[in-house]
Amino acid sequence: MMHVRRSPEEIAANRQRYEEHQKKGLEFAPKTLPAPSPLPAPAIEAAAIIHQETIPGGWYWSTALKRGEALRIDQGEGASTVALVAWNATDTSERLNLVDTVKVQWTTSLGKGRVIFSDMGRVMFSLIEDSSGAHDCLMGGSTEASNATKYPGAKLRNTRDNLVLAAGKLGLTRRDIPAILNLFAPVRVDDDGGFHWRGKLSNSGDYAELRAEMDMIVGFSNCPHPLDPDPVYAPKPVIVTRFRAGAPAVDDLARTATAEALRGFENNASMLA
Amino acid sequence: MTDFINTSASRSLENAVQDHFIPAEAPWSGIVRKGQTIRIEDSYGQQAIDTLFYRADDFAERYSNQDTMRTQGGAYIGTGTKIISNEGNVMLVMIADSCGRHDTSAGACSCESNTVRFGHGTKYLHACRDNFVLEVSRHGMSKRDIVPNINFFMNVPIKPNGEMTIVDGISAPGDYVELVAEMDVLCVISNCPQINNPCNGFDPTPIRVLIWDGED
């Protein structure tokens, strides 16, 4: 098998370019990103609200979302994990892509000021408010099997089936369900790669606001996270408010916090032009 | 290139039923039948091998990185890892691993994500997702079917604070993984062409894939 390797000079030049990117990626964002949003959440101006939905524990919901609108996902009085997926409304083959989201931003931790990417190098959501900073990009949602292990003897609703239902009612299929973002799921990874629940027992009152940076369809499932230590299946209702977020300022945090976000928004701009 | 390494008396170069050399940067796909063992060999070392699996008789069932990580309770792939589908079924089990570190949380490079990570000047470079689109198109699938993959031999440590970066691979020439199929699967590989990060030492190299029949 013939194979000509690259020259040492070429390899060294590529390495140097990567190390510069890595340094900027790792050092820049943590200095500029703010602390979690304070509680309690401020009221949203009534005139800006388009729709408000209360998703009961164990259930699913989907909504259209226009660019410039935002979703506030509010725990209310409970402590629930909300699983979320999203598709570009005009081309559903473009969808939430968590592996790019974590790789491009050099972190599996999302919080205020971070963005969520599609598979096409474009920004789907900006996290414009976030009181918890405890979201899970890695583990996915519950399934019939994970429920059966955790809550033996009972037949309970799960996130996998919820999202198959949500996708099916949107004309999509199980082929279209991407990896799932879990909001309000404090998962930590130890040095050996093991997953742990960070031990925050109640997220009561926590909220996150996701601003749409393209027209989308968004699907939700409100079921306990597979690592949630509560042995009782008792997901609480969550309140999702769709509202007009207004045009972002020139110095908008999520658009300017990192070099990667800037380039992602440049890709969005070329789609809109 | 190194010599063939024996992991079992029942698997030798002579009794392999398939033996493929995959050039640097190229895609490949093939069927692994239930009971067969597939060896993916990093022939020159430090080469990321992006891999997807689909159920052979129903491509809507496919590899799920989240179900795989959740089921085993951790982020990395190694000996004993069950490769889990989006339907919760075991597709394959990793039975041998001479490297010890494989990733499934960082996904495949693409022209589009490269522009975000490394600058717009990297848009027109060969990328794994292009390899995947070409290869799955031969099986009637499209971009819609490309899900987060396994990156064999790619080293992506995740810290407790969430920080993750791709660092130098630890695989040596001839390092291998072996997986035994628990169902008939279509295996789709992109032999990663990325030259902007250390996933393949900034120098993509050829790999080898071998398949053996089951021991019965």
PDB file of N, CA and C in Angstrom, chain B residues 86-164:
ATOM      1  N   ASN B  86     -30.371   3.396  18.314  1.00  0.00           N
ATOM      2  CA  ASN B  86     -31.399   4.348  18.743  1.00  0.00           C
ATOM      3  C   ASN B  86     -32.658   3.644  19.228  1.00  0.00           C
ATOM      4  N   GLU B  87     -32.766   2.332  19.005  1.00  0.00           N
ATOM      5  CA  GLU B  87     -33.898   1.568  19.532  1.00  0.00           C
ATOM      6  C   GLU B  87     -33.509   0.807  20.799  1.00  0.00           C
ATOM      7  N   GLY B  88     -32.318   1.058  21.280  1.00  0.00           N
ATOM      8  CA  GLY B  88     -31.901   0.443  22.536  1.00  0.00           C
ATOM      9  C   GLY B  88     -31.367  -0.971  22.396  1.00  0.00           C
ATOM     10  N   ASN B  89     -31.150  -1.415  21.166  1.00  0.00           N
ATOM     11  CA  ASN B  89     -30.638  -2.768  20.960  1.00  0.00           C
ATOM     12  C   ASN B  89     -29.111  -2.779  20.868  1.00  0.00           C
ATOM     13  N   VAL B  90     -28.504  -3.913  21.266  1.00  0.00           N
ATOM     14  CA  VAL B  90     -27.058  -4.060  21.142  1.00  0.00           C
ATOM     15  C   VAL B  90     -26.738  -4.408  19.684  1.00  0.00           C
ATOM     16  N   MET B  91     -25.939  -3.567  19.035  1.00  0.00           N
ATOM     17  CA  MET B  91     -25.564  -3.803  17.636  1.00  0.00           C
ATOM     18  C   MET B  91     -24.281  -4.631  17.556  1.00  0.00           C
ATOM     19  N   LEU B  92     -23.296  -4.242  18.361  1.00  0.00           N
ATOM     20  CA  LEU B  92     -22.009  -4.940  18.407  1.00  0.00           C
ATOM     21  C   LEU B  92     -21.454  -4.819  19.822  1.00  0.00           C
ATOM     22  N   VAL B  93     -20.466  -5.645  20.126  1.00  0.00           N
ATOM     23  CA  VAL B  93     -19.753  -5.538  21.403  1.00  0.00           C
ATOM     24  C   VAL B  93     -18.263  -5.470  21.099  1.00  0.00           C
ATOM     25  N   MET B  94     -17.578  -4.511  21.742  1.00  0.00           N
ATOM     26  CA  MET B  94     -16.134  -4.415  21.523  1.00  0.00           C
ATOM     27  C   MET B  94     -15.441  -5.493  22.362  1.00  0.00           C
ATOM     28  N   ILE B  95     -14.724  -6.383  21.685  1.00  0.00           N
ATOM     29  CA  ILE B  95     -14.116  -7.516  22.393  1.00  0.00           C
ATOM     30  C   ILE B  95     -12.598  -7.394  22.509  1.00  0.00           C
ATOM     31  N   ALA B  96     -11.992  -6.477  21.787  1.00  0.00           N
ATOM     32  CA  ALA B  96     -10.543  -6.279  21.917  1.00  0.00           C
ATOM     33  C   ALA B  96     -10.203  -4.845  21.557  1.00  0.00           C
ATOM     34  N   ASP B  97      -9.194  -4.328  22.235  1.00  0.00           N
ATOM     35  CA  ASP B  97      -8.818  -2.918  22.045  1.00  0.00           C
ATOM     36  C   ASP B  97      -7.380  -2.756  22.509  1.00  0.00           C
ATOM     37  N   SER B  98      -6.475  -2.515  21.603  1.00  0.00           N
ATOM     38  CA  SER B  98      -5.069  -2.380  21.989  1.00  0.00           C
ATOM     39  C   SER B  98      -4.685  -0.936  22.276  1.00  0.00           C
ATOM     40  N   CYS B  99      -5.645  -0.001  22.111  1.00  0.00           N
ATOM     41  CA  CYS B  99      -5.334   1.429  22.244  1.00  0.00           C
ATOM     42  C   CYS B  99      -5.794   1.993  23.578  1.00  0.00           C
ATOM     43  N   GLY B 100      -7.097   1.813  23.894  1.00  0.00           N
ATOM     44  CA  GLY B 100      -7.590   2.236  25.198  1.00  0.00           C
ATOM     45  C   GLY B 100      -8.290   3.572  25.232  1.00  0.00           C
ATOM     46  N   ARG B 101      -8.363   4.282  24.121  1.00  0.00           N
ATOM     47  CA  ARG B 101      -9.087   5.551  24.172  1.00  0.00           C
ATOM     48  C   ARG B 101      -9.758   5.814  22.824  1.00  0.00           C
ATOM     49  N   HIS B 102     -11.099   5.869  22.871  1.00  0.00           N
ATOM     50  CA  HIS B 102     -11.874   6.166  21.675  1.00  0.00           C
ATOM     51  C   HIS B 102     -13.009   7.105  22.073  1.00  0.00           C
ATOM     52  N   ASP B 103     -13.382   7.973  21.143  1.00  0.00           N
ATOM     53  CA  ASP B 103     -14.329   9.045  21.453  1.00  0.00           C
ATOM     54  C   ASP B 103     -15.670   8.795  20.783  1.00  0.00           C
ATOM     55  N   THR B 104     -16.744   9.246  21.431  1.00  0.00           N
ATOM     56  CA  THR B 104     -18.023   9.285  20.719  1.00  0.00           C
ATOM     57  C   THR B 104     -18.830  10.527  21.062  1.00  0.00           C
ATOM     58  N   SER B 105     -18.163  11.550  21.579  1.00  0.00           N
ATOM     59  CA  SER B 105     -18.893  12.786  21.885  1.00  0.00           C
ATOM     60  C   SER B 105     -18.526  13.955  20.980  1.00  0.00           C
ATOM     61  N   ALA B 106     -17.513  13.797  20.122  1.00  0.00           N
ATOM     62  CA  ALA B 106     -17.058  14.950  19.331  1.00  0.00           C
ATOM     63  C   ALA B 106     -17.480  14.887  17.866  1.00  0.00           C
ATOM     64  N   GLY B 107     -18.071  13.798  17.426  1.00  0.00           N
ATOM     65  CA  GLY B 107     -18.629  13.755  16.078  1.00  0.00           C
ATOM     66  C   GLY B 107     -17.603  13.797  14.968  1.00  0.00           C
ATOM     67  N   ALA B 108     -18.105  14.041  13.761  1.00  0.00           N
ATOM     68  CA  ALA B 108     -17.281  14.018  12.556  1.00  0.00           C
ATOM     69  C   ALA B 108     -17.016  15.433  12.072  1.00  0.00           C
ATOM     70  N   CYS B 109     -15.850  15.631  11.472  1.00  0.00           N
ATOM     71  CA  CYS B 109     -15.583  16.949  10.887  1.00  0.00           C
ATOM     72  C   CYS B 109     -16.456  17.142   9.653  1.00  0.00           C
ATOM     73  N   SER B 110     -16.764  18.391   9.364  1.00  0.00           N
ATOM     74  CA  SER B 110     -17.507  18.709   8.138  1.00  0.00           C
ATOM     75  C   SER B 110     -16.951  20.006   7.578  1.00  0.00           C
ATOM     76  N   CYS B 111     -17.199  20.229   6.297  1.00  0.00           N
ATOM     77  CA  CYS B 111     -16.782  21.502   5.689  1.00  0.00           C
ATOM     78  C   CYS B 111     -17.380  22.664   6.488  1.00  0.00           C
ATOM     79  N   GLU B 112     -18.655  22.466   6.894  1.00  0.00           N
ATOM     80  CA  GLU B 112     -19.377  23.563   7.544  1.00  0.00           C
ATOM     81  C   GLU B 112     -18.859  23.828   8.960  1.00  0.00           C
ATOM     82  N   SER B 113     -18.661  22.755   9.740  1.00  0.00           N
ATOM     83  CA  SER B 113     -18.161  22.995  11.105  1.00  0.00           C
ATOM     84  C   SER B 113     -16.701  23.436  11.077  1.00  0.00           C
ATOM     85  N   ASN B 114     -15.951  23.009  10.068  1.00  0.00           N
ATOM     86  CA  ASN B 114     -14.568  23.485   9.962  1.00  0.00           C
ATOM     87  C   ASN B 114     -14.502  25.006   9.826  1.00  0.00           C
ATOM     88  N   THR B 115     -15.490  25.590   9.110  1.00  0.00           N
ATOM     89  CA  THR B 115     -15.449  27.057   8.960  1.00  0.00           C
ATOM     90  C   THR B 115     -15.601  27.723  10.319  1.00  0.00           C
ATOM     91  N   VAL B 116     -16.405  27.111  11.200  1.00  0.00           N
ATOM     92  CA  VAL B 116     -16.630  27.700  12.517  1.00  0.00           C
ATOM     93  C   VAL B 116     -15.408  27.479  13.418  1.00  0.00           C
ATOM     94  N   ARG B 117     -14.836  26.282  13.346  1.00  0.00           N
ATOM     95  CA  ARG B 117     -13.737  25.947  14.258  1.00  0.00           C
ATOM     96  C   ARG B 117     -12.426  26.578  13.837  1.00  0.00           C
ATOM     97  N   PHE B 118     -12.171  26.574  12.525  1.00  0.00           N
ATOM     98  CA  PHE B 118     -10.820  26.895  12.067  1.00  0.00           C
ATOM     99  C   PHE B 118     -10.764  28.075  11.116  1.00  0.00           C
ATOM    100  N   GLY B 119     -11.918  28.669  10.813  1.00  0.00           N
ATOM    101  CA  GLY B 119     -11.935  29.819   9.913  1.00  0.00           C
ATOM    102  C   GLY B 119     -12.532  29.456   8.563  1.00  0.00           C
ATOM    103  N   HIS B 120     -13.102  30.487   7.907  1.00  0.00           N
ATOM    104  CA  HIS B 120     -13.806  30.245   6.641  1.00  0.00           C
ATOM    105  C   HIS B 120     -12.867  29.721   5.554  1.00  0.00           C
ATOM    106  N   GLY B 121     -11.584  29.958   5.698  1.00  0.00           N
ATOM    107  CA  GLY B 121     -10.609  29.482   4.712  1.00  0.00           C
ATOM    108  C   GLY B 121     -10.499  27.969   4.654  1.00  0.00           C
ATOM    109  N   THR B 122     -11.087  27.257   5.637  1.00  0.00           N
ATOM    110  CA  THR B 122     -10.986  25.799   5.642  1.00  0.00           C
ATOM    111  C   THR B 122     -12.228  25.134   5.048  1.00  0.00           C
ATOM    112  N   LYS B 123     -13.114  25.930   4.424  1.00  0.00           N
ATOM    113  CA  LYS B 123     -14.378  25.370   3.928  1.00  0.00           C
ATOM    114  C   LYS B 123     -14.154  24.300   2.856  1.00  0.00           C
ATOM    115  N   TYR B 124     -13.233  24.558   1.961  1.00  0.00           N
ATOM    116  CA  TYR B 124     -13.060  23.638   0.831  1.00  0.00           C
ATOM    117  C   TYR B 124     -11.922  22.654   1.102  1.00  0.00           C
ATOM    118  N   LEU B 125     -12.094  21.891   2.187  1.00  0.00           N
ATOM    119  CA  LEU B 125     -11.175  20.800   2.499  1.00  0.00           C
ATOM    120  C   LEU B 125     -12.000  19.525   2.634  1.00  0.00           C
ATOM    121  N   HIS B 126     -11.446  18.424   2.232  1.00  0.00           N
ATOM    122  CA  HIS B 126     -12.103  17.137   2.338  1.00  0.00           C
ATOM    123  C   HIS B 126     -12.464  16.880   3.808  1.00  0.00           C
ATOM    124  N   ALA B 127     -13.687  16.373   4.071  1.00  0.00           N
ATOM    125  CA  ALA B 127     -14.143  16.233   5.458  1.00  0.00           C
ATOM    126  C   ALA B 127     -14.947  14.947   5.634  1.00  0.00           C
ATOM    127  N   CYS B 128     -15.020  14.479   6.888  1.00  0.00           N
ATOM    128  CA  CYS B 128     -15.692  13.206   7.173  1.00  0.00           C
ATOM    129  C   CYS B 128     -17.159  13.206   6.781  1.00  0.00           C
ATOM    130  N   ARG B 129     -17.860  14.309   7.040  1.00  0.00           N
ATOM    131  CA  ARG B 129     -19.283  14.266   6.726  1.00  0.00           C
ATOM    132  C   ARG B 129     -19.499  14.137   5.221  1.00  0.00           C
ATOM    133  N   ASP B 130     -18.612  14.724   4.423  1.00  0.00           N
ATOM    134  CA  ASP B 130     -18.694  14.514   2.971  1.00  0.00           C
ATOM    135  C   ASP B 130     -18.450  13.044   2.638  1.00  0.00           C
ATOM    136  N   ASN B 131     -17.476  12.442   3.279  1.00  0.00           N
ATOM    137  CA  ASN B 131     -17.264  10.996   3.084  1.00  0.00           C
ATOM    138  C   ASN B 131     -18.524  10.209   3.424  1.00  0.00           C
ATOM    139  N   PHE B 132     -19.129  10.548   4.576  1.00  0.00           N
ATOM    140  CA  PHE B 132     -20.334   9.824   5.008  1.00  0.00           C
ATOM    141  C   PHE B 132     -21.481  10.018   4.010  1.00  0.00           C
ATOM    142  N   VAL B 133     -21.692  11.263   3.543  1.00  0.00           N
ATOM    143  CA  VAL B 133     -22.792  11.519   2.606  1.00  0.00           C
ATOM    144  C   VAL B 133     -22.588  10.694   1.337  1.00  0.00           C
ATOM    145  N   LEU B 134     -21.366  10.688   0.823  1.00  0.00           N
ATOM    146  CA  LEU B 134     -21.097   9.898  -0.385  1.00  0.00           C
ATOM    147  C   LEU B 134     -21.353   8.414  -0.137  1.00  0.00           C
ATOM    148  N   GLU B 135     -20.860   7.926   0.991  1.00  0.00           N
ATOM    149  CA  GLU B 135     -20.936   6.477   1.226  1.00  0.00           C
ATOM    150  C   GLU B 135     -22.369   6.044   1.531  1.00  0.00           C
ATOM    151  N   VAL B 136     -23.109   6.790   2.377  1.00  0.00           N
ATOM    152  CA  VAL B 136     -24.488   6.361   2.671  1.00  0.00           C
ATOM    153  C   VAL B 136     -25.390   6.544   1.459  1.00  0.00           C
ATOM    154  N   SER B 137     -25.026   7.451   0.541  1.00  0.00           N
ATOM    155  CA  SER B 137     -25.838   7.635  -0.672  1.00  0.00           C
ATOM    156  C   SER B 137     -25.841   6.351  -1.509  1.00  0.00           C
ATOM    157  N   ARG B 138     -24.800   5.563  -1.407  1.00  0.00           N
ATOM    158  CA  ARG B 138     -24.733   4.293  -2.138  1.00  0.00           C
ATOM    159  C   ARG B 138     -25.744   3.289  -1.567  1.00  0.00           C
ATOM    160  N   HIS B 139     -26.257   3.556  -0.374  1.00  0.00           N
ATOM    161  CA  HIS B 139     -27.224   2.662   0.263  1.00  0.00           C
ATOM    162  C   HIS B 139     -28.602   3.313   0.365  1.00  0.00           C
ATOM    163  N   GLY B 140     -28.846   4.340  -0.420  1.00  0.00           N
ATOM    164  CA  GLY B 140     -30.159   4.977  -0.454  1.00  0.00           C
ATOM    165  C   GLY B 140     -30.419   5.944   0.677  1.00  0.00           C
ATOM    166  N   MET B 141     -29.373   6.342   1.381  1.00  0.00           N
ATOM    167  CA  MET B 141     -29.556   7.278   2.498  1.00  0.00           C
ATOM    168  C   MET B 141     -28.972   8.650   2.134  1.00  0.00           C
ATOM    169  N   SER B 142     -29.191   9.624   3.047  1.00  0.00           N
ATOM    170  CA  SER B 142     -28.732  10.998   2.795  1.00  0.00           C
ATOM    171  C   SER B 142     -28.192  11.599   4.097  1.00  0.00           C
ATOM    172  N   LYS B 143     -27.866  12.866   4.026  1.00  0.00           N
ATOM    173  CA  LYS B 143     -27.361  13.591   5.200  1.00  0.00           C
ATOM    174  C   LYS B 143     -28.264  13.411   6.420  1.00  0.00           C
ATOM    175  N   ARG B 144     -29.567  13.315   6.147  1.00  0.00           N
ATOM    176  CA  ARG B 144     -30.558  13.122   7.204  1.00  0.00           C
ATOM    177  C   ARG B 144     -30.236  11.900   8.074  1.00  0.00           C
ATOM    178  N   ASP B 145     -29.549  10.923   7.495  1.00  0.00           N
ATOM    179  CA  ASP B 145     -29.283   9.670   8.207  1.00  0.00           C
ATOM    180  C   ASP B 145     -27.948   9.669   8.942  1.00  0.00           C
ATOM    181  N   ILE B 146     -27.226  10.765   8.834  1.00  0.00           N
ATOM    182  CA  ILE B 146     -25.897  10.797   9.460  1.00  0.00           C
ATOM    183  C   ILE B 146     -26.040  11.310  10.893  1.00  0.00           C
ATOM    184  N   VAL B 147     -25.697  10.460  11.813  1.00  0.00           N
ATOM    185  CA  VAL B 147     -25.872  10.748  13.236  1.00  0.00           C
ATOM    186  C   VAL B 147     -24.490  10.835  13.885  1.00  0.00           C
ATOM    187  N   PRO B 148     -24.413  11.276  15.145  1.00  0.00           N
ATOM    188  CA  PRO B 148     -23.113  11.284  15.823  1.00  0.00           C
ATOM    189  C   PRO B 148     -22.466   9.896  15.796  1.00  0.00           C
ATOM    190  N   ASN B 149     -21.189   9.865  15.506  1.00  0.00           N
ATOM    191  CA  ASN B 149     -20.478   8.618  15.211  1.00  0.00           C
ATOM    192  C   ASN B 149     -19.501   8.263  16.332  1.00  0.00           C
ATOM    193  N   ILE B 150     -18.839   7.134  16.145  1.00  0.00           N
ATOM    194  CA  ILE B 150     -17.695   6.782  16.997  1.00  0.00           C
ATOM    195  C   ILE B 150     -16.434   7.256  16.289  1.00  0.00           C
ATOM    196  N   ASN B 151     -15.517   7.823  17.041  1.00  0.00           N
ATOM    197  CA  ASN B 151     -14.201   8.140  16.507  1.00  0.00           C
ATOM    198  C   ASN B 151     -13.195   7.188  17.135  1.00  0.00           C
ATOM    199  N   PHE B 152     -12.967   6.044  16.444  1.00  0.00           N
ATOM    200  CA  PHE B 152     -11.964   5.127  16.977  1.00  0.00           C
ATOM    201  C   PHE B 152     -10.592   5.792  16.941  1.00  0.00           C
ATOM    202  N   PHE B 153      -9.836   5.596  17.999  1.00  0.00           N
ATOM    203  CA  PHE B 153      -8.455   6.091  18.145  1.00  0.00           C
ATOM    204  C   PHE B 153      -8.363   7.608  18.287  1.00  0.00           C
ATOM    205  N   MET B 154      -9.509   8.302  18.463  1.00  0.00           N
ATOM    206  CA  MET B 154      -9.431   9.758  18.664  1.00  0.00           C
ATOM    207  C   MET B 154      -9.482  10.040  20.162  1.00  0.00           C
ATOM    208  N   ASN B 155      -8.626  10.944  20.593  1.00  0.00           N
ATOM    209  CA  ASN B 155      -8.428  11.211  22.018  1.00  0.00           C
ATOM    210  C   ASN B 155      -9.072  12.544  22.376  1.00  0.00           C
ATOM    211  N   VAL B 156     -10.240  12.461  23.040  1.00  0.00           N
ATOM    212  CA  VAL B 156     -10.990  13.677  23.393  1.00  0.00           C
ATOM    213  C   VAL B 156     -11.346  13.638  24.875  1.00  0.00           C
ATOM    214  N   PRO B 157     -10.391  13.980  25.737  1.00  0.00           N
ATOM    215  CA  PRO B 157     -10.716  13.959  27.164  1.00  0.00           C
ATOM    216  C   PRO B 157     -11.718  15.047  27.529  1.00  0.00           C
ATOM    217  N   ILE B 158     -12.653  14.688  28.407  1.00  0.00           N
ATOM    218  CA  ILE B 158     -13.629  15.651  28.932  1.00  0.00           C
ATOM    219  C   ILE B 158     -13.305  15.853  30.405  1.00  0.00           C
ATOM    220  N   LYS B 159     -13.180  17.109  30.822  1.00  0.00           N
ATOM    221  CA  LYS B 159     -12.851  17.397  32.221  1.00  0.00           C
ATOM    222  C   LYS B 159     -14.135  17.561  33.043  1.00  0.00           C
ATOM    223  N   PRO B 160     -14.010  17.419  34.376  1.00  0.00           N
ATOM    224  CA  PRO B 160     -15.206  17.595  35.217  1.00  0.00           C
ATOM    225  C   PRO B 160     -15.883  18.950  35.035  1.00  0.00           C
ATOM    226  N   ASN B 161     -15.143  19.984  34.641  1.00  0.00           N
ATOM    227  CA  ASN B 161     -15.791  21.286  34.403  1.00  0.00           C
ATOM    228  C   ASN B 161     -16.397  21.370  33.003  1.00  0.00           C
ATOM    229  N   GLY B 162     -16.337  20.270  32.255  1.00  0.00           N
ATOM    230  CA  GLY B 162     -16.959  20.243  30.940  1.00  0.00           C
ATOM    231  C   GLY B 162     -15.989  20.484  29.791  1.00  0.00           C
ATOM    232  N   GLU B 163     -14.831  21.067  30.092  1.00  0.00           N
ATOM    233  CA  GLU B 163     -13.884  21.409  29.026  1.00  0.00           C
ATOM    234  C   GLU B 163     -13.505  20.169  28.214  1.00  0.00           C
ATOM    235  N   MET B 164     -13.502  20.316  26.901  1.00  0.00           N
ATOM    236  CA  MET B 164     -13.059  19.212  26.041  1.00  0.00           C
ATOM    237  C   MET B 164     -12.261  19.755  24.876  1.00  0.00           C
TER     238      MET B 164
END
